[in-house]
mmCIF file of C-alpha atoms in Angstrom:
data_model
loop_
_atom_site.group_PDB
_atom_site.id
_atom_site.type_symbol
_atom_site.label_atom_id
_atom_site.label_comp_id
_atom_site.label_asym_id
_atom_site.label_seq_id
_atom_site.Cartn_x
_atom_site.Cartn_y
_atom_site.Cartn_z
ATOM 1 C CA MET H 1 30.629 1.797 -7.437
ATOM 2 C CA LEU H 2 33.818 0.039 -8.519
ATOM 3 C CA VAL H 3 35.978 3.104 -8.962
ATOM 4 C CA SER H 4 35.313 6.547 -7.569
ATOM 5 C CA LYS H 5 36.690 9.658 -9.229
ATOM 6 C CA ASP H 6 37.889 10.800 -5.806
ATOM 7 C CA GLU H 7 39.754 7.572 -5.069
ATOM 8 C CA LYS H 8 43.320 6.905 -6.123
ATOM 9 C CA ILE H 9 43.352 4.185 -8.772
ATOM 10 C CA LYS H 10 46.222 2.388 -7.006
ATOM 11 C CA THR H 11 44.047 1.838 -3.919
ATOM 12 C CA SER H 12 40.934 0.655 -5.755
ATOM 13 C CA SER H 13 39.599 -2.872 -5.420
ATOM 14 C CA VAL H 14 39.746 -3.365 -9.194
ATOM 15 C CA TYR H 15 43.466 -2.556 -9.307
ATOM 16 C CA THR H 16 44.224 -4.822 -6.345
ATOM 17 C CA ALA H 17 42.177 -7.624 -7.926
ATOM 18 C CA SER H 18 44.101 -7.259 -11.172
ATOM 19 C CA LEU H 19 47.378 -7.600 -9.284
ATOM 20 C CA ILE H 20 46.134 -10.764 -7.570
ATOM 21 C CA LEU H 21 45.171 -12.249 -10.947
ATOM 22 C CA LYS H 22 48.581 -11.220 -12.284
ATOM 23 C CA PHE H 23 50.192 -13.149 -9.416
ATOM 24 C CA PHE H 24 48.139 -16.259 -10.211
ATOM 25 C CA LYS H 25 49.284 -16.011 -13.828
ATOM 26 C CA LYS H 26 52.919 -15.390 -12.864
ATOM 27 C CA THR H 27 53.119 -18.377 -10.523
ATOM 28 C CA LYS H 28 51.058 -20.664 -12.819
ATOM 29 C CA LYS H 29 49.327 -22.061 -9.723
ATOM 30 C CA THR H 30 45.635 -22.499 -9.073
ATOM 31 C CA LYS H 31 45.928 -22.125 -5.299
ATOM 32 C CA LEU H 32 47.731 -19.565 -3.202
ATOM 33 C CA SER H 33 47.814 -18.757 0.485
ATOM 34 C CA ILE H 34 46.835 -15.350 1.786
ATOM 35 C CA PHE H 35 50.429 -14.873 2.929
ATOM 36 C CA GLU H 36 51.776 -15.355 -0.614
ATOM 37 C CA VAL H 37 49.248 -12.861 -1.951
ATOM 38 C CA SER H 38 50.015 -10.369 0.809
ATOM 39 C CA ASN H 39 53.767 -10.550 0.212
ATOM 40 C CA PHE H 40 53.260 -10.047 -3.529
ATOM 41 C CA LEU H 41 51.035 -7.010 -2.999
ATOM 42 C CA LYS H 42 53.650 -5.391 -0.750
ATOM 43 C CA LYS H 43 55.830 -4.979 -3.849
ATOM 44 C CA TYR H 44 53.148 -2.642 -5.188
ATOM 45 C CA ASP H 45 52.831 -0.691 -1.906
ATOM 46 C CA ILE H 46 49.561 -2.364 -0.957
ATOM 47 C CA GLU H 47 50.142 -3.077 2.701
ATOM 48 C CA HIS H 48 46.783 -2.400 4.299
ATOM 49 C CA TYR H 49 44.483 -5.366 4.788
ATOM 50 C CA ARG H 50 41.483 -3.312 3.642
ATOM 51 C CA GLN H 51 42.770 -3.010 0.073
ATOM 52 C CA THR H 52 43.638 -6.714 -0.060
ATOM 53 C CA LEU H 53 40.278 -7.687 1.369
ATOM 54 C CA PHE H 54 38.311 -5.569 -1.100
ATOM 55 C CA GLY H 55 40.346 -6.963 -3.992
ATOM 56 C CA LEU H 56 39.617 -10.521 -2.858
ATOM 57 C CA ILE H 57 35.930 -9.740 -2.327
ATOM 58 C CA PHE H 58 35.734 -8.283 -5.842
ATOM 59 C CA LEU H 59 37.284 -11.437 -7.335
ATOM 60 C CA TYR H 60 34.992 -13.681 -5.286
ATOM 61 C CA ALA H 61 31.893 -11.706 -6.268
ATOM 62 C CA THR H 62 32.780 -12.019 -9.941
ATOM 63 C CA GLY H 63 33.318 -15.773 -9.563
ATOM 64 C CA LEU H 64 37.018 -15.770 -10.389
ATOM 65 C CA ILE H 65 38.271 -17.141 -7.064
ATOM 66 C CA ASP H 66 36.987 -19.364 -4.297
ATOM 67 C CA PHE H 67 38.067 -19.771 -0.694
ATOM 68 C CA ARG H 68 38.812 -23.162 0.813
ATOM 69 C CA GLU H 69 40.830 -22.967 3.982
ATOM 70 C CA PRO H 70 43.680 -22.166 4.063
ATOM 71 C CA TYR H 71 43.964 -21.349 0.333
ATOM 72 C CA ILE H 72 42.546 -19.077 -2.318
ATOM 73 C CA TYR H 73 41.678 -21.045 -5.460
ATOM 74 C CA LEU H 74 41.477 -19.732 -8.992
ATOM 75 C CA VAL H 75 38.209 -20.908 -10.583
ATOM 76 C CA LYS H 76 38.639 -22.118 -14.143
#
């Protein structure tokens, strides 16, 4: 289940994934480090690694990003 009715929307993987995509769009880059993403998410009070990880997993599962050490790449 992507979003549970009992879960806060601001902690859902879909919301976190949308913020990560927003950051890609804002920076106009196709590769970002995990540290850049983490610092950006802190502005939205997402500080726990679990939320970040689930957001990244959601994007990877949908084929929107790819991982090549040490960067996260936006798939075109």
